Amino acid sequence: MKQITIKTSTHSYNIYTGKNIRFNVKEFLPKKYSSILIISDDTVNGLYLDDVKGSFSADEQVFHSVIPSGESSKSIHTYYQLQTDAIKFGLDRQSLIIALGGGVVGDIAGFAASTYMRGIDYIQMPTTILAHDSSVGGKVAINHDLGKNMIGSFYPPVAVVYDVHTLQSLSEREIRSGYAELIKEAFIADEAFFHTLMSTKLHEISAEQLEMHLLEGIKIKASIVENDEKETGIRKYLNFGHTLGHALETEKGYGTLTHGEAVAIGTLFALRVSESVFTSNLPYDIYYEWLKNNHYPLHLDHLNIEKIIKMMKSDKKAVNKQVQMVLLRNITEPTVVEVDDQDLKQLLDIFLRELVKN
Amino acid sequence: MKQITIKTSTHSYNIYTGKNIRFNVKEFLPKKYSSILIISDDTVNGLYLDDVKGSFSADEQVFHSVIPSGESSKSIHTYYQLQTDAIKFGLDRQSLIIALGGGVVGDIAGFAASTYMRGIDYIQMPTTILAHDSSVGGKVAINHDLGKNMIGSFYPPVAVVYDVHTLQSLSEREIRSGYAELIKEAFIADEAFFHTLMSTKLHEISAEQLEMHLLEGIKIKASIVENDEKETGIRKYLNFGHTLGHALETEKGYGTLTHGEAVAIGTLFALRVSESVFTSNLPYDIYYEWLKNNHYPLHLDHLNIEKIIKMMKSDKKAVNKQVQMVLLRNITEPTVVEVDDQDLKQLLDIFLRELVKN
């Protein structure tokens, strides 16, 4: 088992990673709770709920709620249902919520915890690679019909318990999705890690490699969050690839493209824009080839560019209705740039045509 | 104009009170905002929206949303509608929300601000006496069908701008409602203030008296909040009268009894329970006579006691499903006591019978 501690100006909590630690969740809790609500989705529920529940003794009050798998669960409707469950189960201010699942479960369960009775403790138990990113740092949210993650809080968990054994049940698509965030982290913070990832073939990856990559990603994320919990400065860099990524996810309908798949394309586009703004020499082609070789879906047609630009303008990072994009002056040198609508439209148009052509 | 500064461990903000300061709101903002959304209800909107809007110049982006008056607006539905408005108006992370109205508007607008894009700034502009309590301290929330204020945040405003002139438009019922909270504050913190209030006749109160009482209440509230922003200790005392109060509000249906009317009865009951637990000599009769003379609604019939006890047990202060009540060992000596279900039931039964009889 490995342990990384996150210390921000106001909070401190531990991230535990290791094989089969889901069976010992109770050991990682910072205090005793009056009752516990485990929230998972209908995929994870069947796989790991009993393991986690088994960590607690029979006389403890442990309840569970199951939400449908997929991004469409990050809705106000499901959120309200979780609040109803929490009230009906009798959760009080001394209760704990456990978010057992991928990014969707972590985001909605964390947001439910942040607002139930004005906030109770929760822990993150990620079961996907992708969730290494969302489970660390305390950004929790649900989607609005008009935009992703528009309703949420900054509300750190009291612990992150990451059982890497659960990653063995992931599909290829979920592995691809997770690696998109790892590559993003490498781009903004660690060039050697980037090259390591580019030499990785996802279909033949070993459990050891995966755990190593995951820890590398968590370390990058942790170091950024420690310095800027509320995203007033450098934390914005973690949105590299997400400006177009979020818009694509929304436009294609949550769930059509996975979050990671959308971010992969968004990252590629951010590289293209970076080249255009800074005329720097970024590894666009290397990354593009890697995406293709690892079977990322790159052919997007029937996209309404006007609508996508409009969504990019309503992104949470936008200020005064101008798109703010994280770009790279060079690899590991991110910066936030306000991009002109017309330039953006032209670049996006060319970029999407290229993707369809190749 | 008077100014009180609230300093908690993490935040600091000013409360401004004065006549007609609504015309100068802009002067009280801590910084420049990219756009502003004024949220009010359909009563306040017609009275004061233009005054507040007039404080800003024509080239500033000032939008407004109007919600229906009354407690039933503190719903998930209205909350989501406000988020929709905020997105459609193009509010970004540098935008401000102004909560212009009573406690309902302050609570829901504050909660919307606390969760829009994970939190933007907001100011409170209370227009009722009752809201002197809710506008200070950063407790914001909406109601769940199963309980009042069950969904919310601790999220302080960046300023409170209290134009006492707006109190002149209050109905007698709203004045009564507001004084219930002032009396609660007096009970837990200031005996002289309690006697002052008991010698006040609400129907002949002057604007000067009212402002003086209001400032007294704000000072009590401010001093408690400064010492315990997140309600882990002494802030709980502010819930004096609220355990039964909230249950009555929910049981009678939000809006049938005003919040203050419910709190007035809840306070009376808390005095009765205090006498029973501590056999102390509290001014139950004085307070009861005052409520009667000032025409508070005290006749509650057709109440389902079992249901009320159940609601008291799902109150946010309940721990391990035991009702926690704030009681007085003596006037200005509050304490939190776990009350046994059976005792509570018996006391409540007798209390309600007495009320109906008198």
Short mmCIF file of C-alpha atoms in Angstrom, two decimals, chain A residues 23-264:
data_model
loop_
_atom_site.label_atom_id
_atom_site.label_comp_id
_atom_site.label_asym_id
_atom_site.label_seq_id
_atom_site.Cartn_x
_atom_site.Cartn_y
_atom_site.Cartn_z
CA PHE A 23 -11.73 -5.00 1.98
CA ASN A 24 -10.26 -2.80 4.72
CA VAL A 25 -11.94 0.54 4.09
CA LYS A 26 -12.74 1.01 7.74
CA GLU A 27 -9.05 1.29 8.62
CA PHE A 28 -8.72 4.36 6.44
CA LEU A 29 -11.53 6.37 8.03
CA PRO A 30 -10.32 9.32 10.10
CA LYS A 31 -12.99 8.86 12.80
CA LYS A 32 -16.06 6.93 13.85
CA TYR A 33 -19.31 7.75 12.04
CA SER A 34 -22.90 7.39 13.20
CA SER A 35 -23.89 5.78 9.89
CA ILE A 36 -22.53 5.24 6.39
CA LEU A 37 -24.09 5.51 2.95
CA ILE A 38 -22.24 3.81 0.11
CA ILE A 39 -23.16 5.25 -3.28
CA SER A 40 -22.23 3.28 -6.39
CA ASP A 41 -23.59 2.66 -9.88
CA ASP A 42 -25.30 -0.44 -11.22
CA THR A 43 -22.06 -1.77 -12.69
CA VAL A 44 -19.82 -1.29 -9.67
CA ASN A 45 -22.53 -2.29 -7.22
CA GLY A 46 -22.54 -5.93 -8.32
CA LEU A 47 -18.75 -6.13 -8.38
CA TYR A 48 -17.55 -4.47 -5.18
CA LEU A 49 -20.36 -3.36 -2.90
CA ASP A 50 -20.25 -6.49 -0.76
CA ASP A 51 -16.46 -6.27 -0.42
CA VAL A 52 -16.70 -2.75 0.93
CA LYS A 53 -19.68 -3.49 3.14
CA GLY A 54 -17.81 -6.49 4.54
CA SER A 55 -15.25 -4.11 5.98
CA PHE A 56 -17.81 -3.00 8.57
CA SER A 57 -19.24 -5.04 11.42
CA ALA A 58 -22.85 -6.13 11.53
CA ASP A 59 -23.85 -3.68 14.24
CA GLU A 60 -22.78 -0.67 12.20
CA GLN A 61 -25.37 1.14 10.15
CA VAL A 62 -24.24 0.82 6.55
CA PHE A 63 -26.71 1.68 3.78
CA HIS A 64 -26.32 1.84 0.03
CA SER A 65 -27.78 3.68 -2.95
CA VAL A 66 -27.29 2.63 -6.54
CA ILE A 67 -27.49 5.03 -9.47
CA PRO A 68 -27.56 4.09 -13.16
CA SER A 69 -24.11 3.91 -14.78
CA GLY A 70 -23.10 6.74 -17.05
CA GLU A 71 -22.80 10.49 -17.28
CA SER A 72 -26.57 10.99 -17.55
CA SER A 73 -26.77 10.15 -13.84
CA LYS A 74 -25.00 13.39 -12.96
CA SER A 75 -28.40 15.07 -13.09
CA ILE A 76 -30.39 17.20 -10.66
CA HIS A 77 -32.92 14.38 -10.59
CA THR A 78 -30.47 11.70 -9.39
CA TYR A 79 -28.93 14.22 -6.99
CA TYR A 80 -32.29 14.88 -5.35
CA GLN A 81 -32.95 11.13 -5.17
CA LEU A 82 -29.68 10.66 -3.26
CA GLN A 83 -30.73 13.38 -0.82
CA THR A 84 -34.04 11.57 -0.36
CA ASP A 85 -32.18 8.31 0.33
CA ALA A 86 -29.89 10.02 2.84
CA ILE A 87 -32.86 11.47 4.72
CA LYS A 88 -34.82 8.21 4.65
CA PHE A 89 -31.80 6.24 5.89
CA GLY A 90 -31.54 8.76 8.73
CA LEU A 91 -28.07 10.09 7.92
CA ASP A 92 -27.06 12.87 10.30
CA ARG A 93 -24.18 15.32 10.49
CA GLN A 94 -21.95 12.62 11.94
CA SER A 95 -22.56 10.29 8.98
CA LEU A 96 -20.23 9.44 6.12
CA ILE A 97 -20.84 9.00 2.40
CA ILE A 98 -18.61 6.61 0.45
CA ALA A 99 -18.38 7.26 -3.29
CA LEU A 100 -17.61 3.86 -4.76
CA GLY A 101 -17.16 4.03 -8.52
CA GLY A 102 -15.83 6.09 -11.39
CA GLY A 103 -15.86 9.83 -11.93
CA VAL A 104 -19.62 10.08 -12.24
CA VAL A 105 -20.25 8.44 -8.88
CA GLY A 106 -17.45 10.45 -7.25
CA ASP A 107 -18.76 13.73 -8.59
CA ILE A 108 -22.42 13.29 -7.71
CA ALA A 109 -21.85 11.51 -4.37
CA GLY A 110 -19.30 14.17 -3.41
CA PHE A 111 -21.72 16.94 -4.32
CA ALA A 112 -24.50 15.24 -2.38
CA ALA A 113 -22.17 15.03 0.64
CA SER A 114 -21.12 18.67 0.27
CA THR A 115 -24.73 19.86 0.49
CA TYR A 116 -26.53 17.28 2.66
CA MET A 117 -27.34 19.13 5.89
CA ARG A 118 -24.85 21.78 4.64
CA GLY A 119 -22.06 19.25 4.29
CA ILE A 120 -21.02 15.92 5.76
CA ASP A 121 -17.81 13.88 5.36
CA TYR A 122 -17.23 11.64 2.37
CA ILE A 123 -14.49 9.45 0.99
CA GLN A 124 -13.67 8.65 -2.60
CA MET A 125 -13.14 5.03 -3.67
CA PRO A 126 -12.34 5.30 -7.38
CA THR A 127 -12.76 2.18 -9.49
CA THR A 128 -11.57 3.58 -12.82
CA ILE A 129 -8.32 5.08 -14.08
CA LEU A 130 -10.13 8.20 -15.18
CA ALA A 131 -11.31 8.83 -11.63
CA HIS A 132 -7.72 9.21 -10.37
CA ASP A 133 -8.10 12.74 -11.59
CA SER A 134 -11.57 13.60 -10.31
CA SER A 135 -11.23 11.81 -6.97
CA VAL A 136 -8.32 13.97 -5.86
CA GLY A 137 -8.84 17.64 -5.19
CA GLY A 138 -12.40 18.04 -4.04
CA LYS A 139 -14.05 19.33 -7.19
CA VAL A 140 -17.53 17.82 -7.12
CA ALA A 141 -20.47 18.60 -9.36
CA ILE A 142 -23.50 17.59 -11.35
CA ASN A 143 -24.37 18.63 -14.89
CA HIS A 144 -26.92 21.18 -15.97
CA ASP A 145 -28.78 20.52 -19.20
CA LEU A 146 -26.94 23.57 -20.53
CA GLY A 147 -23.43 22.63 -19.44
CA LYS A 148 -21.21 20.09 -17.78
CA ASN A 149 -20.32 20.44 -14.08
CA MET A 150 -22.12 23.78 -13.87
CA ILE A 151 -23.53 23.02 -10.40
CA GLY A 152 -21.04 21.97 -7.76
CA SER A 153 -18.69 22.73 -4.89
CA PHE A 154 -15.07 22.72 -3.89
CA TYR A 155 -15.35 20.16 -1.12
CA PRO A 156 -12.45 17.81 -0.41
CA PRO A 157 -12.99 14.20 0.70
CA VAL A 158 -11.66 13.09 4.08
CA ALA A 159 -9.75 10.29 2.32
CA VAL A 160 -9.26 8.64 -1.07
CA VAL A 161 -9.06 4.83 -0.97
CA TYR A 162 -7.91 3.53 -4.34
CA ASP A 163 -7.98 -0.20 -4.75
CA VAL A 164 -6.01 -0.79 -7.95
CA HIS A 165 -7.33 -4.34 -8.12
CA THR A 166 -10.70 -2.93 -9.19
CA LEU A 167 -9.07 -1.61 -12.37
CA GLN A 168 -8.80 -5.15 -13.69
CA SER A 169 -12.50 -5.12 -14.43
CA LEU A 170 -12.17 -2.13 -16.77
CA SER A 171 -13.03 -2.35 -20.45
CA GLU A 172 -10.54 -1.19 -23.12
CA ARG A 173 -12.68 1.86 -23.64
CA GLU A 174 -12.41 2.82 -19.97
CA ILE A 175 -8.64 2.31 -20.04
CA ARG A 176 -8.41 4.62 -23.05
CA SER A 177 -10.59 7.14 -21.30
CA GLY A 178 -8.38 7.10 -18.19
CA TYR A 179 -5.15 7.47 -20.11
CA ALA A 180 -6.40 10.64 -21.76
CA GLU A 181 -6.24 12.37 -18.35
CA LEU A 182 -2.85 10.85 -17.54
CA ILE A 183 -1.47 12.20 -20.81
CA LYS A 184 -2.98 15.59 -20.09
CA GLU A 185 -1.12 15.63 -16.76
CA ALA A 186 2.09 14.63 -18.47
CA PHE A 187 1.69 17.42 -21.05
CA ILE A 188 1.36 20.13 -18.43
CA ALA A 189 3.86 18.86 -15.86
CA ASP A 190 6.19 15.98 -16.77
CA GLU A 191 7.85 15.47 -20.16
CA ALA A 192 9.54 12.18 -19.27
CA PHE A 193 6.15 10.80 -18.19
CA PHE A 194 4.74 11.92 -21.53
CA HIS A 195 7.34 9.91 -23.41
CA THR A 196 6.78 6.89 -21.17
CA LEU A 197 3.08 7.04 -21.98
CA MET A 198 3.71 7.42 -25.70
CA SER A 199 5.68 4.17 -25.62
CA THR A 200 2.84 2.37 -23.86
CA LYS A 201 0.50 0.10 -25.81
CA LEU A 202 -2.81 0.11 -23.96
CA HIS A 203 -3.93 -3.36 -25.05
CA GLU A 204 -0.86 -5.02 -23.56
CA ILE A 205 -0.47 -2.96 -20.41
CA SER A 206 0.44 -4.77 -17.15
CA ALA A 207 -1.13 -4.18 -13.75
CA GLU A 208 2.24 -2.94 -12.47
CA GLN A 209 2.64 -0.42 -15.29
CA LEU A 210 -0.87 0.83 -14.75
CA GLU A 211 -0.36 1.35 -11.03
CA MET A 212 2.90 3.19 -11.69
CA HIS A 213 1.26 5.50 -14.23
CA LEU A 214 -1.63 6.11 -11.90
CA LEU A 215 0.65 7.12 -9.02
CA GLU A 216 2.54 9.45 -11.34
CA GLY A 217 -0.73 11.09 -12.36
CA ILE A 218 -1.94 11.42 -8.79
CA LYS A 219 1.33 13.04 -7.75
CA ILE A 220 1.03 15.67 -10.47
CA LYS A 221 -2.58 16.33 -9.57
CA ALA A 222 -1.83 16.45 -5.84
CA SER A 223 0.99 18.92 -6.19
CA ILE A 224 -1.18 21.28 -8.24
CA VAL A 225 -4.18 21.04 -5.93
CA GLU A 226 -2.04 21.68 -2.86
CA ASN A 227 -0.97 24.98 -4.33
CA ASP A 228 -4.34 26.12 -5.63
CA GLU A 229 -7.34 24.34 -4.14
CA LYS A 230 -9.97 26.75 -5.44
CA GLU A 231 -8.70 27.07 -8.99
CA THR A 232 -7.74 30.72 -8.92
CA GLY A 233 -4.38 30.08 -10.58
CA ILE A 234 -2.36 27.06 -11.63
CA ARG A 235 -5.17 24.56 -11.08
CA LYS A 236 -6.70 25.92 -14.25
CA TYR A 237 -3.92 24.15 -16.15
CA LEU A 238 -5.58 20.83 -15.34
CA ASN A 239 -8.29 21.94 -17.74
CA PHE A 240 -5.86 21.47 -20.61
CA GLY A 241 -7.86 19.74 -23.33
CA HIS A 242 -11.12 20.26 -21.48
CA THR A 243 -12.48 23.39 -23.15
CA LEU A 244 -13.27 21.61 -26.39
CA GLY A 245 -13.55 18.30 -24.50
CA HIS A 246 -16.49 19.43 -22.38
CA ALA A 247 -18.22 21.01 -25.37
CA LEU A 248 -17.90 17.79 -27.38
CA GLU A 249 -19.26 15.72 -24.54
CA THR A 250 -22.27 18.02 -24.21
CA GLU A 251 -22.85 18.32 -27.95
CA LYS A 252 -22.61 14.60 -28.67
CA GLY A 253 -24.82 13.92 -25.63
CA TYR A 254 -23.26 12.76 -22.38
CA GLY A 255 -22.27 9.15 -22.76
CA THR A 256 -21.85 9.02 -26.55
CA LEU A 257 -18.22 10.01 -26.18
CA THR A 258 -16.69 9.11 -22.80
CA HIS A 259 -15.18 11.98 -20.86
CA GLY A 260 -11.68 10.73 -21.60
CA GLU A 261 -12.34 10.26 -25.29
CA ALA A 262 -13.61 13.83 -25.50
CA VAL A 263 -10.59 15.09 -23.54
CA ALA A 264 -8.24 13.19 -25.88
#
